[in-house]
Amino acid sequence: METALDALRNHRAASLPINMRAVFSSDPQRFERFSLTLDDMTLDMSRTAITEETVDLLLRLAETADLAGARDSMLAGEHINTTEDRAVLHTALRALSGGQAMEGGRDVMPDIRAVLEAMDAFAESVRGGTLRGATGQAFTDVVNIGIGGSDLGPVMATRALSPFHDGPRLHYVSNIDGAHIADTLAELDPETTLFIVASKTFTTIETMTNAATARDWVAAKLGPSATGDHFAAVSTALDKVAAFGIDPNRVFGFWDWVGGRYSLWSAIGLPIMIAIGPDNFRRFLAGAEAMDNHFRSAPMRQNLPVMLGLIGYWHRVVCDYPARAVIPYDQRLERLPAYLQQLDMESNGKGVRLGGGAVSTPTGPLVWGEPGTNGQHAFFQLLHQGTDIIPVEFILAAEGHEPDLQHHHDLLIANCLAQAEALMKGRTLEEARAQLIAKGMDAERAEALAPHRVFPGNRPSLTILHRQLDPYALGRLIALYEHRVFVEARLFGINAFDQWGVELGKELATELLPVVEGKADPSSRDSATAGMVRRIAALRD
Ligand SMILES: O=P(O)(O)OC[C@H]1O[C@](O)(CO)[C@@H](O)[C@@H]1O
């Protein structure tokens, strides 16, 4: 029997090549037909090589995979993270318009509201200067120490929302490389610096090592008793936080049903709140809630995360494209690609199905990107003329935050639209040749040069447009991507919410530390590890 995936593959084989240039010429309604809106947000899918039949077949696949049922199970707090036996309820963290969110037969909303209110009070006391350090000074700088989901979201959002930043300066330390904390502390005064140690587990070696270094730095300058005044923490492991010496009144909890890469909506978002204030943080949550409501209730064909996920699946599994590039035409979204790398690749970079068997299709793509227009002057050459097809996702705001620099923003928009058009249209050999001759080149030289100036075109891109990058729009955008990852995981048949693939390296690093320190013999390791350890030791002599 032909499966939904077989039908998609047969459809692609039978209908290729869909020439996007041709379909745009023959169908003036293509943009209307293949773009979706949610308030001021537009998702333009028209520049992908799909037809109504493709969409119908993708929707059939979604139905076969019971995507709607899986979504409802997630939103109902069922333990869909089966390998860790956990619910997946980050949506509850932003469900502030009313109603319940049940986990284990209990409404979790009162706990969520209580932590949010405690965060409000703490953030306001830091922002207003009423919370003071050991020597009585207000905090001018806040350093968040965390890594992965306890870092990437807050870093990305703080940068994205810099026009709304009216609190103390924010710094982020994540890397175990001592350069990171050393360079950060070099600019700071311990008397006016507050540290937030952010770790779901409170065991992550990078975070614990950096936190201990920060504690020593404070103690060296202000005495050991100052720790209490200069540290706060965000964690699910309250006992471990207490053991570190952080005052329980400055500890903000969250729950095991919040995955690390889905945690910026929880107390992990405390540094964002300190930067932009509680009201703006709530707008950020409200934007995500609007996307949740849309994901829950919009018909599949009009549902932005569903359609974004289905097109992602089409590109990855049916077209076999190995990667996708996310190119925000927004300098303040410069850390969005890194954030999405964890969200997408830690969720969907897996080869085992929910039931334990091996997957039979490709799963999550490589996700990468840089802001435009910078990327245009770096890797766009490959996107246009390279031998791999890499679908691009452009993100664009109609308005910037610099009314005096409107010309910059118009140029930014023109460049973004131009890249999408160039990828789609390309340039034929005849056009290349004719252009050169029109410029006065002789026929022989034009013939030789023209092939280098050909753009294959028909290269897919999606564009996400919103009015302006503000807290609400950012929350909505991130929630769109979260649900898209969920949709793709469901179609791949994998669990998006565990991350066993990060464990082995951590275990080996623990084993190797004594070897690197010279306390254990390297001979027991493979020859590459042993050889490198010996060379490192020789270089240190
Ligand atoms: O918040 P924690 O427990 O320190 O974990 C940090 C990160 O480490 C990981 O567990 C693995 O890298 C991520 O999933 C997580 O976001």
XYZ file of N, CA, C and O in Angstrom, residues 420-491:
288
model
N 15.706 36.750 -1.929
C 14.658 35.744 -2.125
C 14.305 35.638 -3.612
O 14.122 34.535 -4.153
N 14.246 36.797 -4.261
C 13.912 36.799 -5.687
C 15.032 36.148 -6.505
O 14.768 35.337 -7.397
N 16.265 36.492 -6.169
C 17.407 35.939 -6.922
C 17.470 34.416 -6.767
O 17.709 33.688 -7.741
N 17.245 33.937 -5.544
C 17.289 32.483 -5.331
C 16.216 31.798 -6.171
O 16.432 30.721 -6.728
N 15.060 32.416 -6.232
C 13.946 31.813 -6.963
C 14.139 31.912 -8.471
O 14.037 30.918 -9.183
N 14.429 33.104 -8.948
C 14.475 33.338 -10.400
C 15.744 32.817 -11.050
O 15.729 32.297 -12.156
N 16.866 33.052 -10.388
C 18.142 32.725 -11.014
C 18.398 33.573 -12.242
O 17.748 34.605 -12.464
N 19.359 33.124 -13.031
C 19.655 33.818 -14.293
C 20.095 32.757 -15.299
O 21.016 31.981 -15.027
N 19.433 32.712 -16.443
C 19.741 31.672 -17.428
C 21.018 32.033 -18.194
O 21.471 33.179 -18.170
N 21.517 31.054 -18.936
C 22.717 31.286 -19.758
C 22.438 32.365 -20.803
O 23.261 33.251 -21.025
N 21.259 32.287 -21.404
C 20.914 33.287 -22.427
C 20.880 34.683 -21.810
O 21.385 35.645 -22.397
N 20.283 34.778 -20.635
C 20.210 36.096 -19.984
C 21.607 36.596 -19.634
O 21.915 37.782 -19.810
N 22.435 35.697 -19.144
C 23.802 36.098 -18.773
C 24.552 36.600 -20.002
O 25.214 37.650 -19.968
N 24.437 35.842 -21.074
C 25.140 36.210 -22.314
C 24.620 37.555 -22.832
O 25.402 38.465 -23.137
N 23.313 37.702 -22.883
C 22.706 38.929 -23.406
C 23.116 40.146 -22.575
O 23.408 41.215 -23.114
N 23.175 39.940 -21.256
C 23.570 41.065 -20.382
C 24.986 41.531 -20.698
O 25.260 42.722 -20.764
N 25.872 40.568 -20.902
C 27.276 40.915 -21.157
C 27.409 41.629 -22.493
O 28.134 42.624 -22.615
N 26.684 41.120 -23.474
C 26.759 41.756 -24.798
C 26.165 43.165 -24.737
O 26.714 44.116 -25.296
N 25.071 43.299 -23.980
C 24.456 44.636 -23.841
C 25.417 45.628 -23.188
O 25.340 46.827 -23.422
N 26.333 45.078 -22.367
C 27.318 45.968 -21.717
C 28.488 46.279 -22.643
O 29.469 46.927 -22.247
N 28.461 45.698 -23.863
C 29.500 46.033 -24.830
C 30.616 45.002 -24.925
O 31.641 45.236 -25.570
N 30.434 43.845 -24.302
C 31.491 42.821 -24.365
C 31.457 42.116 -25.717
O 30.380 41.909 -26.278
N 32.641 41.712 -26.220
C 32.628 41.024 -27.508
C 32.080 39.610 -27.319
O 32.133 39.047 -26.212
N 31.555 39.064 -28.401
C 30.784 37.819 -28.334
C 31.611 36.664 -27.779
O 31.122 35.865 -26.967
N 32.869 36.575 -28.156
C 33.701 35.439 -27.714
C 33.924 35.477 -26.202
O 33.776 34.481 -25.490
N 34.243 36.669 -25.701
C 34.468 36.828 -24.249
C 33.153 36.593 -23.486
O 33.139 35.960 -22.431
N 32.067 37.091 -24.031
C 30.758 36.918 -23.387
C 30.417 35.428 -23.303
O 29.905 34.955 -22.284
N 30.727 34.692 -24.339
C 30.453 33.254 -24.364
C 31.246 32.544 -23.262
O 30.737 31.641 -22.583
N 32.506 32.984 -23.107
C 33.372 32.342 -22.099
C 32.925 32.692 -20.684
O 32.982 31.859 -19.776
N 32.481 33.908 -20.508
C 32.158 34.379 -19.156
C 30.746 34.001 -18.709
O 30.491 33.796 -17.507
N 29.848 33.887 -19.667
C 28.432 33.711 -19.326
C 28.164 32.542 -18.367
O 27.399 32.708 -17.402
N 28.784 31.363 -18.565
C 28.453 30.248 -17.648
C 28.744 30.575 -16.185
O 28.055 30.080 -15.292
N 29.755 31.409 -15.941
C 30.086 31.759 -14.551
C 29.046 32.693 -13.948
O 28.980 32.853 -12.738
N 28.272 33.309 -14.818
C 27.283 34.290 -14.354
C 25.859 33.717 -14.383
O 24.889 34.448 -14.231
N 25.784 32.410 -14.543
C 24.479 31.741 -14.514
C 24.120 31.426 -13.056
O 24.972 31.000 -12.279
N 22.865 31.667 -12.719
C 22.336 31.277 -11.398
C 21.267 30.220 -11.673
O 20.301 30.524 -12.386
N 21.416 29.016 -11.112
C 20.427 27.981 -11.427
C 19.006 28.388 -11.044
O 18.046 28.003 -11.708
N 18.868 29.177 -9.959
C 17.522 29.570 -9.526
C 16.730 28.370 -9.041
O 17.277 27.289 -8.786
N 15.436 28.583 -8.873
C 14.554 27.529 -8.355
C 15.018 27.072 -6.972
O 14.803 25.932 -6.596
N 15.679 27.948 -6.249
C 16.174 27.597 -4.914
C 15.175 28.136 -3.886
O 14.826 29.312 -3.916
N 14.726 27.251 -2.994
C 13.598 27.628 -2.132
C 13.973 28.581 -0.998
O 15.079 28.502 -0.451
N 13.048 29.436 -0.675
C 13.196 30.241 0.542
C 11.805 30.507 1.118
O 10.804 30.487 0.398
N 11.798 30.732 2.424
C 10.586 31.155 3.130
C 10.888 32.521 3.723
O 12.037 32.793 4.068
N 9.875 33.347 3.844
C 10.101 34.635 4.514
C 9.074 34.815 5.618
O 7.876 34.586 5.405
N 9.578 35.199 6.783
C 8.693 35.519 7.905
C 8.799 37.027 8.127
O 9.898 37.550 8.386
N 7.675 37.694 7.994
C 7.637 39.156 8.126
C 6.790 39.526 9.339
O 5.739 38.910 9.567
N 7.265 40.507 10.110
C 6.397 41.077 11.141
C 6.558 42.597 11.118
O 7.410 43.125 10.405
N 5.726 43.264 11.890
C 5.769 44.730 11.808
C 7.073 45.260 12.383
O 7.778 46.015 11.745
N 7.404 44.828 13.579
C 8.602 45.344 14.246
C 9.049 44.332 15.288
O 8.217 43.646 15.879
N 10.341 44.262 15.503
C 10.851 43.323 16.503
C 10.668 43.931 17.897
O 11.491 44.712 18.356
N 9.574 43.550 18.541
C 9.333 43.997 19.916
C 9.114 42.738 20.772
O 9.152 41.619 20.249
N 8.919 42.883 22.087
C 8.817 41.675 22.923
C 7.725 40.715 22.448
O 7.927 39.498 22.411
N 6.581 41.260 22.093
C 5.470 40.418 21.649
C 5.856 39.654 20.373
O 5.661 38.437 20.272
N 6.412 40.377 19.410
C 6.776 39.742 18.130
C 7.862 38.692 18.341
O 7.848 37.627 17.699
N 8.800 38.959 19.240
C 9.866 37.970 19.476
C 9.282 36.711 20.112
O 9.606 35.588 19.699
N 8.405 36.892 21.113
C 7.790 35.727 21.747
C 7.037 34.881 20.736
O 7.137 33.649 20.711
N 6.308 35.553 19.862
C 5.520 34.840 18.846
C 6.434 34.099 17.864
O 6.167 32.950 17.482
N 7.527 34.750 17.479
C 8.470 34.125 16.539
C 9.120 32.877 17.139
O 9.222 31.831 16.484
N 9.548 32.980 18.399
C 10.217 31.829 19.023
C 9.228 30.676 19.190
O 9.566 29.512 18.944
N 8.007 30.998 19.597
C 6.995 29.941 19.745
C 6.691 29.298 18.395
O 6.458 28.084 18.314
N 6.705 30.080 17.338
C 6.505 29.518 15.985
C 7.571 28.457 15.713
O 7.263 27.342 15.262
N 8.812 28.796 15.994
C 9.894 27.840 15.746
C 9.808 26.631 16.678
O 10.066 25.501 16.259
N 9.432 26.858 17.933
C 9.288 25.707 18.843
C 8.278 24.707 18.291
O 8.529 23.495 18.251
N 7.123 25.227 17.882
C 6.074 24.308 17.419
C 6.461 23.676 16.085
O 6.075 22.542 15.799
N 7.194 24.395 15.285
C 7.656 23.818 14.018
C 8.547 22.589 14.272
O 8.419 21.555 13.595
N 9.427 22.731 15.279
C 10.303 21.607 15.638
C 9.453 20.423 16.102
O 9.717 19.262 15.758
N 8.416 20.724 16.862
C 7.503 19.679 17.335
C 6.835 18.968 16.152
O 6.759 17.736 16.101
N 6.349 19.770 15.207
C 5.659 19.199 14.039
C 6.615 18.267 13.281
O 6.264 17.121 12.940
N 7.819 18.739 13.044
C 8.755 17.907 12.285
C 9.093 16.627 13.052
O 9.172 15.547 12.473
N 9.283 16.752 14.373
C 9.602 15.564 15.178
C 8.498 14.526 15.063
O 8.752 13.324 14.944
N 7.278 15.017 15.100
C 6.143 14.084 14.997
C 6.180 13.346 13.662
O 5.942 12.145 13.584
N 6.480 14.074 12.601
C 6.509 13.439 11.283
C 7.709 12.489 11.163
O 7.628 11.455 10.501
